[in-house]
Amino acid sequence: MKIKKHKRKVLKNIVFKCCPIMKMFFPSVTHLQYIRCDKQVIIVQTKIIKNSIIYSILAIFLVTYAVPQPVMYAAEQTSQKTEKVKQNPAKIKRNLKELAINIMNIDAYATTIKNEPNPPLTNIKSVPNELKSDIQRNFTNAKWNANQWSNSLKPSMNTFLDRIVDFNDAYQKIQSKLLSVLKEENKQKIKSEIEYLNDIILVQKRNADMLVNKLIQFRNNITKDTQRFQNNTNQLEVHAITSSTADIPLLKRKINYYNNVIDDTDYRIAAGSVACATLVGCIWGGFEIDSAKREKRDAEYQIRKLKAKIQGIEKDIATITNVQNKLSNMVHKVDKAIDSLQNLTNYWHLLSSKYDNLLNDVDILSANELNLLREDLQIASASWEQIKQFAKSLSQALK
């Protein structure tokens, strides 16, 4: 196929639109030629000067470093000083949601443990009285810890959520005053309002820290309960060897399996409840709750059925194993609640640090930076209002 050459045409607009600075250094780069081959147009670069490579590097260098360093540094400092009060509502709400779900899960376990009857053990002659007393004592301790959750820790968790609602109300009042004094550029009043706000943040942080410590102590207590029950079942199994023909390991595996099903359904019920309480996916939440409740009822029925088929020491082992499984799952939920609460505690610490740094920078903020700070405060105000409504909905769901 014969290729016909056509006249040359300089395609400056194509290159210059992409990078106008190229026009200053090497117009020859845009010296291109059209070649028509049937209905296709092939653009071929006909001349690339060797020095163009050097010019390209020079152009990139000049573009990169054309802005004076003091100007770039000033821009960076302005950004750092005026972006200190922005929130991350999505992250905060995610931690609040996980905290609420785990509170519901722990509450479900605490209720079950409180209502679990103690194993009688009275008619089993092969079990020493000392072991019987130890088992009864361990059940008493486990129920005491479950009551401790219901009577003290759970109300404290609700109070924590209520304090977030209260913080927002206080924040909105202070923010309104801050906007006013920022407009006046009264730096002394600005510092006074920031100090007051930081004091409120520090109170929130201290309350969260205390709650984390309480949860850690509670987790340690129920972990000890779990270990004690594990030791009790091990001792009972030794005595069961001589007085029982049942497959104890198989019995324990079945109970463990059904407790894992219950653990999963409890999470789904709590997640569905949170979804409905916060109006996020309530239709899904309703279906999930109904489905999970059916599965939970079936798993609980299967455990009762297993215990109904056995007598004596096997039944006592089944009862203790059941409580031990629930306590173990409860420990896991408390761990997750601690993680969520610790993340929120870290957030209060970070927020306090940011306002503390802002307080130190007030005297050197320019009029433009004060204006940017006003904009950031307005954004933060809207974020806290979202967080307040979310925390309020969760608190209502937990009561």
Short mmCIF file of C-alpha atoms in Angstrom, two decimals:
data_model
loop_
_atom_site.label_atom_id
_atom_site.label_comp_id
_atom_site.label_asym_id
_atom_site.label_seq_id
_atom_site.Cartn_x
_atom_site.Cartn_y
_atom_site.Cartn_z
CA MET A 1 0.00 0.00 0.00
CA LYS A 2 1.50 3.28 -1.08
CA ILE A 3 1.92 5.92 1.59
CA LYS A 4 1.43 9.49 0.45
CA LYS A 5 3.25 12.25 2.24
CA HIS A 6 1.42 15.41 3.11
CA LYS A 7 2.67 18.81 4.10
CA ARG A 8 4.05 19.40 7.56
CA LYS A 9 1.91 20.91 10.23
CA VAL A 10 3.06 22.21 13.62
CA LEU A 11 0.77 20.97 16.39
CA LYS A 12 1.67 23.53 19.02
CA ASN A 13 -1.76 23.71 20.63
CA ILE A 14 -1.72 20.01 21.57
CA VAL A 15 1.48 20.21 23.61
CA PHE A 16 1.12 23.75 24.91
CA LYS A 17 -2.29 23.07 26.42
CA CYS A 18 -0.77 20.25 28.49
CA CYS A 19 2.31 22.17 29.58
CA PRO A 20 2.51 25.88 28.60
CA ILE A 21 5.98 26.22 30.08
CA MET A 22 7.30 23.93 27.31
CA LYS A 23 6.73 26.79 24.88
CA MET A 24 9.48 28.78 26.57
CA PHE A 25 12.21 26.20 26.16
CA PHE A 26 11.87 23.97 23.09
CA PRO A 27 9.24 24.64 20.45
CA SER A 28 10.94 22.05 18.22
CA VAL A 29 9.41 19.26 20.29
CA THR A 30 6.07 20.09 18.75
CA HIS A 31 7.35 19.95 15.19
CA LEU A 32 5.34 16.92 13.99
CA GLN A 33 4.32 15.52 10.66
CA TYR A 34 1.08 13.91 9.47
CA ILE A 35 1.28 10.76 7.38
CA ARG A 36 -2.01 9.51 5.87
CA CYS A 37 -2.37 5.78 5.45
CA ASP A 38 -5.78 5.02 3.93
CA LYS A 39 -8.23 6.31 6.58
CA GLN A 40 -5.77 6.37 9.49
CA VAL A 41 -3.68 9.33 10.49
CA ILE A 42 -0.36 8.51 12.07
CA ILE A 43 1.38 11.26 13.97
CA VAL A 44 5.12 10.87 13.84
CA GLN A 45 7.55 13.02 15.65
CA THR A 46 10.14 13.98 13.06
CA LYS A 47 12.65 15.85 15.09
CA ILE A 48 13.73 15.56 18.68
CA ILE A 49 16.77 17.60 19.48
CA LYS A 50 19.28 15.92 21.67
CA ASN A 51 19.42 18.87 24.03
CA SER A 52 15.65 18.65 24.58
CA ILE A 53 16.23 16.06 27.31
CA ILE A 54 18.39 18.51 29.20
CA TYR A 55 15.84 21.28 28.67
CA SER A 56 13.07 18.99 29.97
CA ILE A 57 14.96 18.31 33.18
CA LEU A 58 15.67 22.01 33.55
CA ALA A 59 12.00 22.87 33.05
CA ILE A 60 10.86 20.36 35.69
CA PHE A 61 13.48 21.67 38.10
CA LEU A 62 12.37 25.27 37.60
CA VAL A 63 8.67 24.42 38.00
CA THR A 64 9.33 22.43 41.18
CA TYR A 65 11.49 25.04 42.86
CA ALA A 66 10.06 28.20 41.37
CA VAL A 67 8.00 28.89 44.54
CA PRO A 68 10.29 30.42 47.18
CA GLN A 69 10.81 28.20 50.21
CA PRO A 70 9.64 30.80 52.75
CA VAL A 71 6.31 31.04 50.90
CA MET A 72 5.88 27.25 50.89
CA TYR A 73 6.82 27.05 54.57
CA ALA A 74 4.38 29.81 55.44
CA ALA A 75 1.58 28.02 53.62
CA GLU A 76 2.39 24.79 55.44
CA GLN A 77 2.44 26.54 58.81
CA THR A 78 -0.89 28.22 58.10
CA SER A 79 -2.42 24.84 57.32
CA GLN A 80 -1.02 23.31 60.50
CA LYS A 81 -2.19 26.14 62.73
CA THR A 82 -5.69 26.47 61.34
CA GLU A 83 -6.62 22.81 60.89
CA LYS A 84 -6.31 21.86 64.54
CA VAL A 85 -9.99 21.58 65.40
CA LYS A 86 -11.36 19.37 62.62
CA GLN A 87 -13.15 16.20 63.78
CA ASN A 88 -13.46 12.75 62.28
CA PRO A 89 -17.14 12.01 62.98
CA ALA A 90 -17.18 8.78 60.97
CA LYS A 91 -14.37 7.26 63.05
CA ILE A 92 -15.91 8.39 66.34
CA LYS A 93 -19.34 7.01 65.41
CA ARG A 94 -17.77 3.70 64.34
CA ASN A 95 -16.14 3.30 67.77
CA LEU A 96 -19.35 4.32 69.53
CA LYS A 97 -21.31 1.77 67.51
CA GLU A 98 -18.91 -1.07 68.33
CA LEU A 99 -18.92 -0.04 71.97
CA ALA A 100 -22.73 -0.14 72.08
CA ILE A 101 -22.87 -3.56 70.38
CA ASN A 102 -20.42 -5.03 72.88
CA ILE A 103 -22.29 -3.49 75.81
CA MET A 104 -25.45 -5.27 74.62
CA ASN A 105 -23.54 -8.55 74.24
CA ILE A 106 -22.00 -8.33 77.71
CA ASP A 107 -25.40 -7.49 79.16
CA ALA A 108 -26.93 -10.59 77.57
CA TYR A 109 -24.21 -12.81 79.06
CA ALA A 110 -24.51 -11.18 82.49
CA THR A 111 -28.26 -11.82 82.52
CA THR A 112 -27.78 -15.49 81.55
CA ILE A 113 -25.14 -16.09 84.22
CA LYS A 114 -27.27 -14.48 86.94
CA ASN A 115 -30.18 -16.76 86.03
CA GLU A 116 -28.13 -19.97 85.71
CA PRO A 117 -28.95 -22.37 88.59
CA ASN A 118 -26.04 -23.73 90.58
CA PRO A 119 -25.28 -27.43 90.01
CA PRO A 120 -26.63 -29.43 93.00
CA LEU A 121 -23.67 -31.84 93.38
CA THR A 122 -25.23 -33.14 96.61
CA ASN A 123 -26.02 -36.66 95.40
CA ILE A 124 -22.62 -37.32 93.83
CA LYS A 125 -20.57 -39.29 96.33
CA SER A 126 -17.53 -39.58 94.08
CA VAL A 127 -16.91 -35.80 94.23
CA PRO A 128 -15.07 -34.59 97.35
CA ASN A 129 -16.88 -32.06 99.52
CA GLU A 130 -14.00 -29.62 99.12
CA LEU A 131 -14.49 -29.58 95.32
CA LYS A 132 -18.25 -29.20 95.74
CA SER A 133 -17.72 -26.17 97.99
CA ASP A 134 -15.24 -24.67 95.54
CA ILE A 135 -17.71 -25.01 92.65
CA GLN A 136 -20.51 -23.37 94.67
CA ARG A 137 -18.15 -20.56 95.67
CA ASN A 138 -17.12 -20.00 92.05
CA PHE A 139 -20.76 -19.79 90.96
CA THR A 140 -21.38 -17.22 93.68
CA ASN A 141 -18.39 -15.14 92.51
CA ALA A 142 -19.45 -15.35 88.85
CA LYS A 143 -22.96 -14.18 89.70
CA TRP A 144 -21.59 -11.38 91.85
CA ASN A 145 -19.50 -10.16 88.91
CA ALA A 146 -22.52 -10.39 86.61
CA ASN A 147 -24.47 -8.24 89.08
CA GLN A 148 -21.53 -5.84 89.24
CA TRP A 149 -21.90 -5.34 85.50
CA SER A 150 -25.66 -4.78 85.69
CA ASN A 151 -25.64 -2.51 88.74
CA SER A 152 -22.48 -0.46 88.19
CA LEU A 153 -20.62 -0.87 84.91
CA LYS A 154 -23.53 -0.78 82.50
CA PRO A 155 -24.96 2.43 84.04
CA SER A 156 -21.44 3.91 83.79
CA MET A 157 -21.35 3.06 80.09
CA ASN A 158 -24.70 4.81 79.60
CA THR A 159 -23.38 7.81 81.51
CA PHE A 160 -20.35 7.89 79.21
CA LEU A 161 -22.65 8.21 76.19
CA ASP A 162 -24.78 10.83 77.96
CA ARG A 163 -21.65 12.88 78.66
CA ILE A 164 -20.86 13.00 74.96
CA VAL A 165 -24.32 14.52 74.46
CA ASP A 166 -23.63 17.00 77.28
CA PHE A 167 -20.20 17.82 75.83
CA ASN A 168 -21.75 18.78 72.51
CA ASP A 169 -24.16 21.17 74.24
CA ALA A 170 -21.27 22.82 76.09
CA TYR A 171 -19.15 22.84 72.94
CA GLN A 172 -21.84 24.62 70.92
CA LYS A 173 -22.08 27.41 73.52
CA ILE A 174 -18.31 27.89 73.68
CA GLN A 175 -18.01 27.68 69.91
CA SER A 176 -20.59 30.46 69.54
CA LYS A 177 -18.54 32.70 71.83
CA LEU A 178 -15.33 31.74 70.04
CA LEU A 179 -16.76 32.73 66.66
CA SER A 180 -17.69 36.10 68.08
CA VAL A 181 -14.28 36.86 69.61
CA LEU A 182 -12.50 35.54 66.51
CA LYS A 183 -14.43 38.03 64.43
CA GLU A 184 -13.34 40.76 66.82
CA GLU A 185 -9.75 39.39 66.69
CA ASN A 186 -9.61 39.69 70.48
CA LYS A 187 -6.80 37.23 71.17
CA GLN A 188 -7.03 37.41 74.95
CA LYS A 189 -10.70 36.38 74.87
CA ILE A 190 -9.90 33.74 72.24
CA LYS A 191 -7.36 32.15 74.59
CA SER A 192 -9.79 32.30 77.49
CA GLU A 193 -12.50 30.43 75.56
CA ILE A 194 -10.03 27.83 74.24
CA GLU A 195 -8.74 27.20 77.78
CA TYR A 196 -12.30 26.70 79.02
CA LEU A 197 -13.06 24.29 76.17
CA ASN A 198 -9.86 22.35 76.80
CA ASP A 199 -10.77 21.97 80.48
CA ILE A 200 -14.08 20.36 79.47
CA ILE A 201 -12.25 18.03 77.08
CA LEU A 202 -9.86 16.98 79.87
CA VAL A 203 -12.83 16.11 82.11
CA GLN A 204 -14.17 13.88 79.33
CA LYS A 205 -10.77 12.22 78.98
CA ARG A 206 -10.47 11.55 82.73
CA ASN A 207 -13.95 10.02 82.85
CA ALA A 208 -13.14 7.80 79.87
CA ASP A 209 -9.83 6.74 81.46
CA MET A 210 -11.59 5.74 84.68
CA LEU A 211 -14.15 3.72 82.75
CA VAL A 212 -11.40 1.91 80.83
CA ASN A 213 -9.73 0.99 84.14
CA LYS A 214 -13.04 -0.29 85.55
CA LEU A 215 -13.60 -2.44 82.47
CA ILE A 216 -10.07 -3.83 82.67
CA GLN A 217 -10.63 -4.80 86.32
CA PHE A 218 -13.97 -6.38 85.41
CA ARG A 219 -12.35 -8.35 82.59
CA ASN A 220 -9.65 -9.60 84.95
CA ASN A 221 -12.30 -10.75 87.43
CA ILE A 222 -14.36 -12.74 84.92
CA THR A 223 -11.16 -14.14 83.39
CA LYS A 224 -10.39 -15.58 86.83
CA ASP A 225 -13.94 -16.99 86.97
CA THR A 226 -13.34 -18.70 83.62
CA GLN A 227 -10.07 -20.21 84.82
CA ARG A 228 -11.65 -21.46 88.04
CA PHE A 229 -14.50 -23.16 86.18
CA GLN A 230 -12.01 -24.73 83.78
CA ASN A 231 -10.16 -26.16 86.75
CA ASN A 232 -13.45 -27.42 88.24
CA THR A 233 -14.47 -29.26 85.07
CA ASN A 234 -11.01 -30.82 84.78
CA GLN A 235 -11.31 -32.17 88.32
CA LEU A 236 -14.86 -33.41 87.74
CA GLU A 237 -13.75 -35.25 84.60
CA VAL A 238 -11.17 -37.13 86.64
CA HIS A 239 -13.87 -38.29 89.07
CA ALA A 240 -16.26 -39.04 86.18
CA ILE A 241 -13.89 -41.66 84.79
CA THR A 242 -14.81 -44.07 87.57
CA SER A 243 -18.52 -43.26 87.79
CA SER A 244 -19.64 -42.46 84.23
CA THR A 245 -19.64 -44.05 80.79
CA ALA A 246 -20.61 -40.86 78.95
CA ASP A 247 -18.32 -39.30 76.35
CA ILE A 248 -17.48 -36.15 78.33
CA PRO A 249 -15.19 -34.55 75.67
CA LEU A 250 -17.95 -34.94 73.05
CA LEU A 251 -20.49 -33.44 75.45
CA LYS A 252 -18.24 -30.42 76.05
CA ARG A 253 -17.64 -29.93 72.31
CA LYS A 254 -21.39 -29.88 71.63
CA ILE A 255 -22.01 -27.33 74.38
CA ASN A 256 -19.13 -25.23 73.08
CA TYR A 257 -20.56 -25.37 69.55
CA TYR A 258 -24.02 -24.20 70.62
CA ASN A 259 -22.50 -21.44 72.74
CA ASN A 260 -20.58 -20.21 69.70
CA VAL A 261 -23.89 -20.07 67.82
CA ILE A 262 -25.39 -18.06 70.68
CA ASP A 263 -22.38 -15.73 70.68
CA ASP A 264 -22.83 -15.06 66.96
CA THR A 265 -26.58 -14.49 67.28
CA ASP A 266 -26.10 -12.11 70.23
CA TYR A 267 -23.79 -9.99 68.08
CA ARG A 268 -26.29 -9.95 65.21
CA ILE A 269 -29.16 -9.02 67.53
CA ALA A 270 -27.11 -6.17 69.01
CA ALA A 271 -25.93 -4.96 65.59
CA GLY A 272 -29.51 -4.99 64.31
CA SER A 273 -30.70 -3.09 67.38
CA VAL A 274 -28.02 -0.44 66.89
CA ALA A 275 -28.91 -0.14 63.20
CA CYS A 276 -32.55 0.48 64.10
CA ALA A 277 -31.71 2.85 66.97
CA THR A 278 -29.53 5.04 64.74
CA LEU A 279 -31.90 4.74 61.75
CA VAL A 280 -29.10 3.23 59.64
CA GLY A 281 -30.38 0.12 57.87
CA CYS A 282 -33.39 -0.41 60.14
CA ILE A 283 -35.16 -2.68 57.64
CA TRP A 284 -32.08 -4.92 57.50
CA GLY A 285 -31.74 -4.67 61.28
CA GLY A 286 -35.29 -5.89 61.84
CA PHE A 287 -34.86 -8.96 59.63
CA GLU A 288 -31.46 -9.71 61.19
CA ILE A 289 -32.84 -9.52 64.72
CA ASP A 290 -35.72 -11.90 63.94
CA SER A 291 -33.44 -14.41 62.22
CA ALA A 292 -30.80 -14.29 64.97
CA LYS A 293 -33.39 -14.70 67.73
CA ARG A 294 -34.74 -17.86 66.10
CA GLU A 295 -31.25 -19.33 65.84
CA LYS A 296 -30.45 -18.39 69.44
CA ARG A 297 -33.63 -20.01 70.76
CA ASP A 298 -32.78 -23.20 68.89
CA ALA A 299 -29.21 -23.28 70.26
CA GLU A 300 -30.45 -22.74 73.82
CA TYR A 301 -33.01 -25.50 73.32
CA GLN A 302 -30.29 -27.89 72.13
CA ILE A 303 -28.24 -27.21 75.27
CA ARG A 304 -31.26 -27.87 77.50
CA LYS A 305 -31.96 -31.03 75.53
CA LEU A 306 -28.38 -32.26 76.05
CA LYS A 307 -28.58 -31.63 79.79
CA ALA A 308 -31.98 -33.35 80.03
CA LYS A 309 -30.54 -36.59 78.64
CA ILE A 310 -27.84 -36.91 81.28
CA GLN A 311 -27.77 -37.17 85.04
CA GLY A 312 -25.37 -36.94 87.93
CA ILE A 313 -21.82 -35.82 87.35
CA GLU A 314 -22.27 -35.52 83.57
CA LYS A 315 -25.06 -32.97 84.07
CA ASP A 316 -22.94 -30.97 86.50
CA ILE A 317 -20.04 -30.97 84.05
CA ALA A 318 -22.43 -29.77 81.34
CA THR A 319 -23.73 -26.95 83.57
CA ILE A 320 -20.25 -25.76 84.52
CA THR A 321 -18.99 -26.05 80.94
CA ASN A 322 -21.95 -24.00 79.73
CA VAL A 323 -21.23 -21.18 82.20
CA GLN A 324 -17.51 -21.37 81.48
CA ASN A 325 -18.16 -20.96 77.72
CA LYS A 326 -20.38 -17.97 78.35
CA LEU A 327 -17.81 -16.35 80.61
CA SER A 328 -15.07 -16.93 78.04
CA ASN A 329 -17.18 -15.29 75.32
CA MET A 330 -18.00 -12.51 77.75
CA VAL A 331 -14.28 -11.83 78.29
CA HIS A 332 -13.84 -11.49 74.53
CA LYS A 333 -16.68 -8.94 74.35
CA VAL A 334 -15.23 -6.96 77.25
CA ASP A 335 -11.87 -6.90 75.46
CA LYS A 336 -13.54 -5.44 72.37
CA ALA A 337 -15.42 -2.89 74.47
CA ILE A 338 -12.13 -1.85 76.07
CA ASP A 339 -10.56 -1.41 72.62
CA SER A 340 -13.43 0.81 71.44
CA LEU A 341 -13.40 2.83 74.64
CA GLN A 342 -9.62 3.18 74.51
CA ASN A 343 -9.86 4.54 70.96
CA LEU A 344 -12.34 7.15 72.19
CA THR A 345 -10.07 7.96 75.14
CA ASN A 346 -7.17 8.44 72.74
CA TYR A 347 -9.36 10.76 70.71
CA TRP A 348 -10.06 12.96 73.75
CA HIS A 349 -6.33 13.06 74.42
CA LEU A 350 -5.58 14.04 70.82
CA LEU A 351 -8.30 16.70 70.82
CA SER A 352 -6.97 18.19 74.05
CA SER A 353 -3.45 18.23 72.61
CA LYS A 354 -4.68 20.02 69.48
CA TYR A 355 -6.48 22.73 71.44
CA ASP A 356 -3.47 23.08 73.72
CA ASN A 357 -1.22 23.66 70.69
CA LEU A 358 -3.77 26.07 69.25
CA LEU A 359 -3.70 27.99 72.51
CA ASN A 360 0.07 28.40 72.16
CA ASP A 361 -0.32 29.63 68.57
CA VAL A 362 -3.07 32.21 69.12
CA ASP A 363 -0.68 35.14 69.56
CA ILE A 364 1.02 34.51 66.21
CA LEU A 365 -2.10 33.86 64.14
CA SER A 366 -2.70 36.36 61.36
CA ALA A 367 -6.10 37.82 60.50
CA ASN A 368 -6.39 35.37 57.60
CA GLU A 369 -5.56 32.43 59.87
CA LEU A 370 -8.16 33.56 62.40
CA ASN A 371 -10.71 33.58 59.61
CA LEU A 372 -9.71 30.04 58.60
CA LEU A 373 -10.02 28.98 62.23
CA ARG A 374 -13.59 30.31 62.29
CA GLU A 375 -14.41 28.13 59.27
CA ASP A 376 -12.87 25.06 60.94
CA LEU A 377 -14.86 25.69 64.11
CA GLN A 378 -18.09 25.83 62.13
CA ILE A 379 -17.23 22.48 60.49
CA ALA A 380 -16.37 21.01 63.91
CA SER A 381 -19.66 22.30 65.30
CA ALA A 382 -21.64 20.43 62.64
CA SER A 383 -19.57 17.27 63.26
CA TRP A 384 -20.22 17.34 67.00
CA GLU A 385 -23.93 17.78 66.39
CA GLN A 386 -23.88 14.56 64.31
CA ILE A 387 -21.94 12.73 67.02
CA LYS A 388 -24.36 13.97 69.69
CA GLN A 389 -27.42 12.63 67.86
CA PHE A 390 -25.66 9.29 67.27
CA ALA A 391 -24.59 8.95 70.93
CA LYS A 392 -28.06 9.96 72.10
CA SER A 393 -29.69 7.25 69.96
CA LEU A 394 -27.25 4.62 71.28
CA SER A 395 -27.84 5.66 74.88
CA GLN A 396 -31.60 5.29 74.43
CA ALA A 397 -31.14 1.85 72.85
CA LEU A 398 -29.10 0.65 75.83
CA LYS A 399 -31.60 1.74 78.49
#
